[in-house]
Amino acid sequence: MRYRTIGDTTVSAIGLGAMPLSIEHRPDEARAIATVHAALDAGITLIDTADSYHWHADETGHNELLIARALARYGGDTSDVLIATKGGRGRPGDGSWTVTGSPAHLKRAAEASARRLGVDAIGLYQLHKPDPAVPWAESVGALRELLDAGVIRAAGISNVSTGQIREAHEILGDGLVSVQNRYSAAVRDGEPEVRLSARLGLAFLPWSPLGGISRSSLDGPSGQTSADTAFHHIAAEHGVSPQQVALAWLLARSPAVIPVPGASRPASVRDSARAATLRLSAEELTRLEAPGRPDASS
């Protein structure tokens, strides 16, 4: 496993996105726990969750509770595992997502997440999405209060623009350690946010990092993936999965990038973890520059 940093914390270069373990089409608990344990066995020390990662309306925090149980049942040392959770979104139970970024809600949500995770302070707490009904500075100000109160150790923001990153950095200073936006082989419009994160010393955690290679849990049954791109051709040349190539490509984009691919099976998370040791040549990276197109060298 290779390692990178989030703030002053060293974590595995590949994390586990735990959302598929709790939303629609989720596995049973035995397989979900086995998936988390497989991640830990593979050297993964970053687990990404959120209070809104659940299926039904009455099970807020399902994923956080699941992660807490998985860690408690693990036979090895978990003291170096960073749990990154998020607040500010909700799921009414009809498949939709809501946004609530008021300071009062965020503070209550963080305190509830800490209780579910069984921790005195959350290692990394991320504002899940800007709320258009709440001034950005007010939502970020709630993170500042949570930091000052010791409810969270570090703060992150998600689904944000470069302007919102700069404003949050002004408010939070060193307390801001991460940005989590969508970024993948198929969705590359996050390049400005990746570059700014690196300049500010922030980790960039791509969500849905396998877009274009594997269907995201957010895409629904109709989600489409490609099957004839440079990612697939280079994977065949290395004898690995296209998913590993996609993650290795992300790692090569910037030292700030720490992908958090989702998984619902032990085999999937083991495959993702192996991407940390896959080195792509300069020639291969050039071939991967054209998103979604057939391999120009073929």
PDB file of C-alpha atoms in Angstrom, residues 118-257:
ATOM      1  CA  GLY A 118     -18.605   5.783  19.092  1.00  0.00           C
ATOM      2  CA  VAL A 119     -15.886   8.452  19.101  1.00  0.00           C
ATOM      3  CA  ASP A 120     -15.160  11.449  21.285  1.00  0.00           C
ATOM      4  CA  ALA A 121     -14.290  13.504  18.194  1.00  0.00           C
ATOM      5  CA  ILE A 122     -14.841  12.787  14.491  1.00  0.00           C
ATOM      6  CA  GLY A 123     -11.523  12.417  12.652  1.00  0.00           C
ATOM      7  CA  LEU A 124     -12.762  14.164   9.497  1.00  0.00           C
ATOM      8  CA  TYR A 125     -16.175  15.798   9.149  1.00  0.00           C
ATOM      9  CA  GLN A 126     -17.200  17.033   5.716  1.00  0.00           C
ATOM     10  CA  LEU A 127     -19.975  19.403   4.680  1.00  0.00           C
ATOM     11  CA  HIS A 128     -21.755  17.195   2.174  1.00  0.00           C
ATOM     12  CA  LYS A 129     -23.076  19.833  -0.227  1.00  0.00           C
ATOM     13  CA  PRO A 130     -23.646  23.604  -0.253  1.00  0.00           C
ATOM     14  CA  ASP A 131     -27.227  24.554   0.558  1.00  0.00           C
ATOM     15  CA  PRO A 132     -28.442  27.253  -1.849  1.00  0.00           C
ATOM     16  CA  ALA A 133     -30.825  28.493   0.850  1.00  0.00           C
ATOM     17  CA  VAL A 134     -28.023  29.146   3.376  1.00  0.00           C
ATOM     18  CA  PRO A 135     -25.091  31.551   2.918  1.00  0.00           C
ATOM     19  CA  TRP A 136     -21.952  29.479   2.374  1.00  0.00           C
ATOM     20  CA  ALA A 137     -20.057  31.336   5.099  1.00  0.00           C
ATOM     21  CA  GLU A 138     -22.733  30.380   7.647  1.00  0.00           C
ATOM     22  CA  SER A 139     -22.535  26.667   6.811  1.00  0.00           C
ATOM     23  CA  VAL A 140     -18.743  26.718   6.904  1.00  0.00           C
ATOM     24  CA  GLY A 141     -18.903  28.728  10.115  1.00  0.00           C
ATOM     25  CA  ALA A 142     -20.668  25.766  11.719  1.00  0.00           C
ATOM     26  CA  LEU A 143     -17.618  23.637  10.904  1.00  0.00           C
ATOM     27  CA  ARG A 144     -15.455  26.268  12.602  1.00  0.00           C
ATOM     28  CA  GLU A 145     -17.609  26.019  15.727  1.00  0.00           C
ATOM     29  CA  LEU A 146     -17.436  22.220  15.665  1.00  0.00           C
ATOM     30  CA  LEU A 147     -13.645  22.396  15.425  1.00  0.00           C
ATOM     31  CA  ASP A 148     -13.430  24.876  18.291  1.00  0.00           C
ATOM     32  CA  ALA A 149     -15.762  22.736  20.424  1.00  0.00           C
ATOM     33  CA  GLY A 150     -13.685  19.601  19.814  1.00  0.00           C
ATOM     34  CA  VAL A 151     -16.581  17.701  18.211  1.00  0.00           C
ATOM     35  CA  ILE A 152     -14.472  17.211  15.070  1.00  0.00           C
ATOM     36  CA  ARG A 153     -10.704  17.094  14.605  1.00  0.00           C
ATOM     37  CA  ALA A 154     -10.608  18.253  10.982  1.00  0.00           C
ATOM     38  CA  ALA A 155     -13.046  19.621   8.414  1.00  0.00           C
ATOM     39  CA  GLY A 156     -13.712  18.989   4.744  1.00  0.00           C
ATOM     40  CA  ILE A 157     -16.106  20.255   2.079  1.00  0.00           C
ATOM     41  CA  SER A 158     -17.773  18.405  -0.777  1.00  0.00           C
ATOM     42  CA  ASN A 159     -19.379  19.231  -4.119  1.00  0.00           C
ATOM     43  CA  VAL A 160     -17.851  22.697  -4.180  1.00  0.00           C
ATOM     44  CA  SER A 161     -16.436  25.256  -6.604  1.00  0.00           C
ATOM     45  CA  THR A 162     -13.013  26.887  -6.479  1.00  0.00           C
ATOM     46  CA  GLY A 163     -14.589  30.025  -5.031  1.00  0.00           C
ATOM     47  CA  GLN A 164     -16.222  28.044  -2.239  1.00  0.00           C
ATOM     48  CA  ILE A 165     -12.926  26.286  -1.505  1.00  0.00           C
ATOM     49  CA  ARG A 166     -11.145  29.629  -1.160  1.00  0.00           C
ATOM     50  CA  GLU A 167     -13.845  31.061   1.101  1.00  0.00           C
ATOM     51  CA  ALA A 168     -13.876  27.966   3.298  1.00  0.00           C
ATOM     52  CA  HIS A 169     -10.088  28.078   3.546  1.00  0.00           C
ATOM     53  CA  GLU A 170     -10.251  31.692   4.728  1.00  0.00           C
ATOM     54  CA  ILE A 171     -12.750  30.757   7.446  1.00  0.00           C
ATOM     55  CA  LEU A 172     -11.243  27.454   8.574  1.00  0.00           C
ATOM     56  CA  GLY A 173      -7.528  27.913   7.942  1.00  0.00           C
ATOM     57  CA  ASP A 174      -5.573  24.775   8.831  1.00  0.00           C
ATOM     58  CA  GLY A 175      -8.803  23.205  10.062  1.00  0.00           C
ATOM     59  CA  LEU A 176      -9.809  22.619   6.434  1.00  0.00           C
ATOM     60  CA  VAL A 177      -7.977  19.533   5.158  1.00  0.00           C
ATOM     61  CA  SER A 178      -9.984  18.043   2.291  1.00  0.00           C
ATOM     62  CA  VAL A 179     -12.213  18.561  -0.727  1.00  0.00           C
ATOM     63  CA  GLN A 180     -14.471  15.782  -2.019  1.00  0.00           C
ATOM     64  CA  ASN A 181     -15.862  16.307  -5.515  1.00  0.00           C
ATOM     65  CA  ARG A 182     -16.858  14.053  -8.368  1.00  0.00           C
ATOM     66  CA  TYR A 183     -13.860  13.294 -10.567  1.00  0.00           C
ATOM     67  CA  SER A 184     -13.091  10.328 -12.793  1.00  0.00           C
ATOM     68  CA  ALA A 185     -11.967   9.239 -16.245  1.00  0.00           C
ATOM     69  CA  ALA A 186     -15.421  10.155 -17.549  1.00  0.00           C
ATOM     70  CA  VAL A 187     -15.985  13.316 -15.473  1.00  0.00           C
ATOM     71  CA  ARG A 188     -12.933  15.563 -15.604  1.00  0.00           C
ATOM     72  CA  ASP A 189     -14.416  19.021 -15.078  1.00  0.00           C
ATOM     73  CA  GLY A 190     -13.035  18.991 -11.530  1.00  0.00           C
ATOM     74  CA  GLU A 191      -9.469  19.732 -12.684  1.00  0.00           C
ATOM     75  CA  PRO A 192      -9.515  23.350 -11.345  1.00  0.00           C
ATOM     76  CA  GLU A 193     -10.580  22.101  -7.909  1.00  0.00           C
ATOM     77  CA  VAL A 194      -7.862  19.421  -7.950  1.00  0.00           C
ATOM     78  CA  ARG A 195      -5.192  22.004  -8.765  1.00  0.00           C
ATOM     79  CA  LEU A 196      -6.433  24.475  -6.148  1.00  0.00           C
ATOM     80  CA  SER A 197      -6.600  21.752  -3.488  1.00  0.00           C
ATOM     81  CA  ALA A 198      -2.994  20.830  -4.178  1.00  0.00           C
ATOM     82  CA  ARG A 199      -1.883  24.479  -3.964  1.00  0.00           C
ATOM     83  CA  LEU A 200      -3.653  24.912  -0.626  1.00  0.00           C
ATOM     84  CA  GLY A 201      -2.298  21.656   0.808  1.00  0.00           C
ATOM     85  CA  LEU A 202      -5.722  19.987   0.846  1.00  0.00           C
ATOM     86  CA  ALA A 203      -6.405  16.348   0.062  1.00  0.00           C
ATOM     87  CA  PHE A 204      -8.733  15.823  -2.892  1.00  0.00           C
ATOM     88  CA  LEU A 205     -11.014  12.794  -2.480  1.00  0.00           C
ATOM     89  CA  PRO A 206     -12.723  11.949  -5.786  1.00  0.00           C
ATOM     90  CA  TRP A 207     -16.162  10.445  -5.338  1.00  0.00           C
ATOM     91  CA  SER A 208     -17.428   8.064  -8.012  1.00  0.00           C
ATOM     92  CA  PRO A 209     -13.780   7.681  -9.128  1.00  0.00           C
ATOM     93  CA  LEU A 210     -14.594   4.772 -11.440  1.00  0.00           C
ATOM     94  CA  GLY A 211     -17.047   6.746 -13.587  1.00  0.00           C
ATOM     95  CA  GLY A 212     -16.874   5.557 -17.186  1.00  0.00           C
ATOM     96  CA  ILE A 213     -15.333   2.266 -16.046  1.00  0.00           C
ATOM     97  CA  SER A 214     -17.886   1.057 -13.499  1.00  0.00           C
ATOM     98  CA  ARG A 215     -21.396   2.267 -12.800  1.00  0.00           C
ATOM     99  CA  SER A 216     -21.724   4.438  -9.708  1.00  0.00           C
ATOM    100  CA  SER A 217     -24.200   3.587  -6.965  1.00  0.00           C
ATOM    101  CA  LEU A 218     -25.789   6.956  -7.740  1.00  0.00           C
ATOM    102  CA  ASP A 219     -26.328   6.241 -11.430  1.00  0.00           C
ATOM    103  CA  GLY A 220     -29.198   3.789 -11.122  1.00  0.00           C
ATOM    104  CA  PRO A 221     -29.764   0.638 -13.185  1.00  0.00           C
ATOM    105  CA  SER A 222     -29.568   2.581 -16.464  1.00  0.00           C
ATOM    106  CA  GLY A 223     -26.030   3.824 -15.850  1.00  0.00           C
ATOM    107  CA  GLN A 224     -23.763   3.188 -18.829  1.00  0.00           C
ATOM    108  CA  THR A 225     -20.079   2.306 -18.840  1.00  0.00           C
ATOM    109  CA  SER A 226     -17.538   2.078 -21.633  1.00  0.00           C
ATOM    110  CA  ALA A 227     -15.800  -1.134 -22.640  1.00  0.00           C
ATOM    111  CA  ASP A 228     -13.330  -0.073 -25.333  1.00  0.00           C
ATOM    112  CA  THR A 229     -11.074   2.658 -24.009  1.00  0.00           C
ATOM    113  CA  ALA A 230      -7.383   3.025 -23.300  1.00  0.00           C
ATOM    114  CA  PHE A 231      -8.164   2.107 -19.684  1.00  0.00           C
ATOM    115  CA  HIS A 232      -9.384  -1.318 -20.800  1.00  0.00           C
ATOM    116  CA  HIS A 233      -6.520  -1.857 -23.239  1.00  0.00           C
ATOM    117  CA  ILE A 234      -3.828  -0.912 -20.727  1.00  0.00           C
ATOM    118  CA  ALA A 235      -5.508  -3.099 -18.106  1.00  0.00           C
ATOM    119  CA  ALA A 236      -5.249  -6.073 -20.458  1.00  0.00           C
ATOM    120  CA  GLU A 237      -1.579  -5.302 -21.066  1.00  0.00           C
ATOM    121  CA  HIS A 238      -0.884  -5.312 -17.312  1.00  0.00           C
ATOM    122  CA  GLY A 239      -3.162  -8.251 -16.568  1.00  0.00           C
ATOM    123  CA  VAL A 240      -5.248  -6.186 -14.139  1.00  0.00           C
ATOM    124  CA  SER A 241      -8.768  -4.788 -14.040  1.00  0.00           C
ATOM    125  CA  PRO A 242      -9.751  -1.520 -15.804  1.00  0.00           C
ATOM    126  CA  GLN A 243     -10.819  -0.290 -12.370  1.00  0.00           C
ATOM    127  CA  GLN A 244      -7.227  -0.599 -11.128  1.00  0.00           C
ATOM    128  CA  VAL A 245      -5.978   1.411 -14.091  1.00  0.00           C
ATOM    129  CA  ALA A 246      -8.594   4.120 -13.472  1.00  0.00           C
ATOM    130  CA  LEU A 247      -7.539   4.447  -9.836  1.00  0.00           C
ATOM    131  CA  ALA A 248      -3.827   4.418 -10.684  1.00  0.00           C
ATOM    132  CA  TRP A 249      -4.497   7.149 -13.252  1.00  0.00           C
ATOM    133  CA  LEU A 250      -6.194   9.261 -10.573  1.00  0.00           C
ATOM    134  CA  LEU A 251      -3.246   8.810  -8.227  1.00  0.00           C
ATOM    135  CA  ALA A 252      -0.946  10.012 -10.982  1.00  0.00           C
ATOM    136  CA  ARG A 253      -2.988  13.183 -11.536  1.00  0.00           C
ATOM    137  CA  SER A 254      -1.818  14.846  -8.328  1.00  0.00           C
ATOM    138  CA  PRO A 255      -0.210  13.916  -4.996  1.00  0.00           C
ATOM    139  CA  ALA A 256      -3.297  15.499  -3.401  1.00  0.00           C
ATOM    140  CA  VAL A 257      -5.647  12.865  -4.860  1.00  0.00           C
TER     141      VAL A 257
END
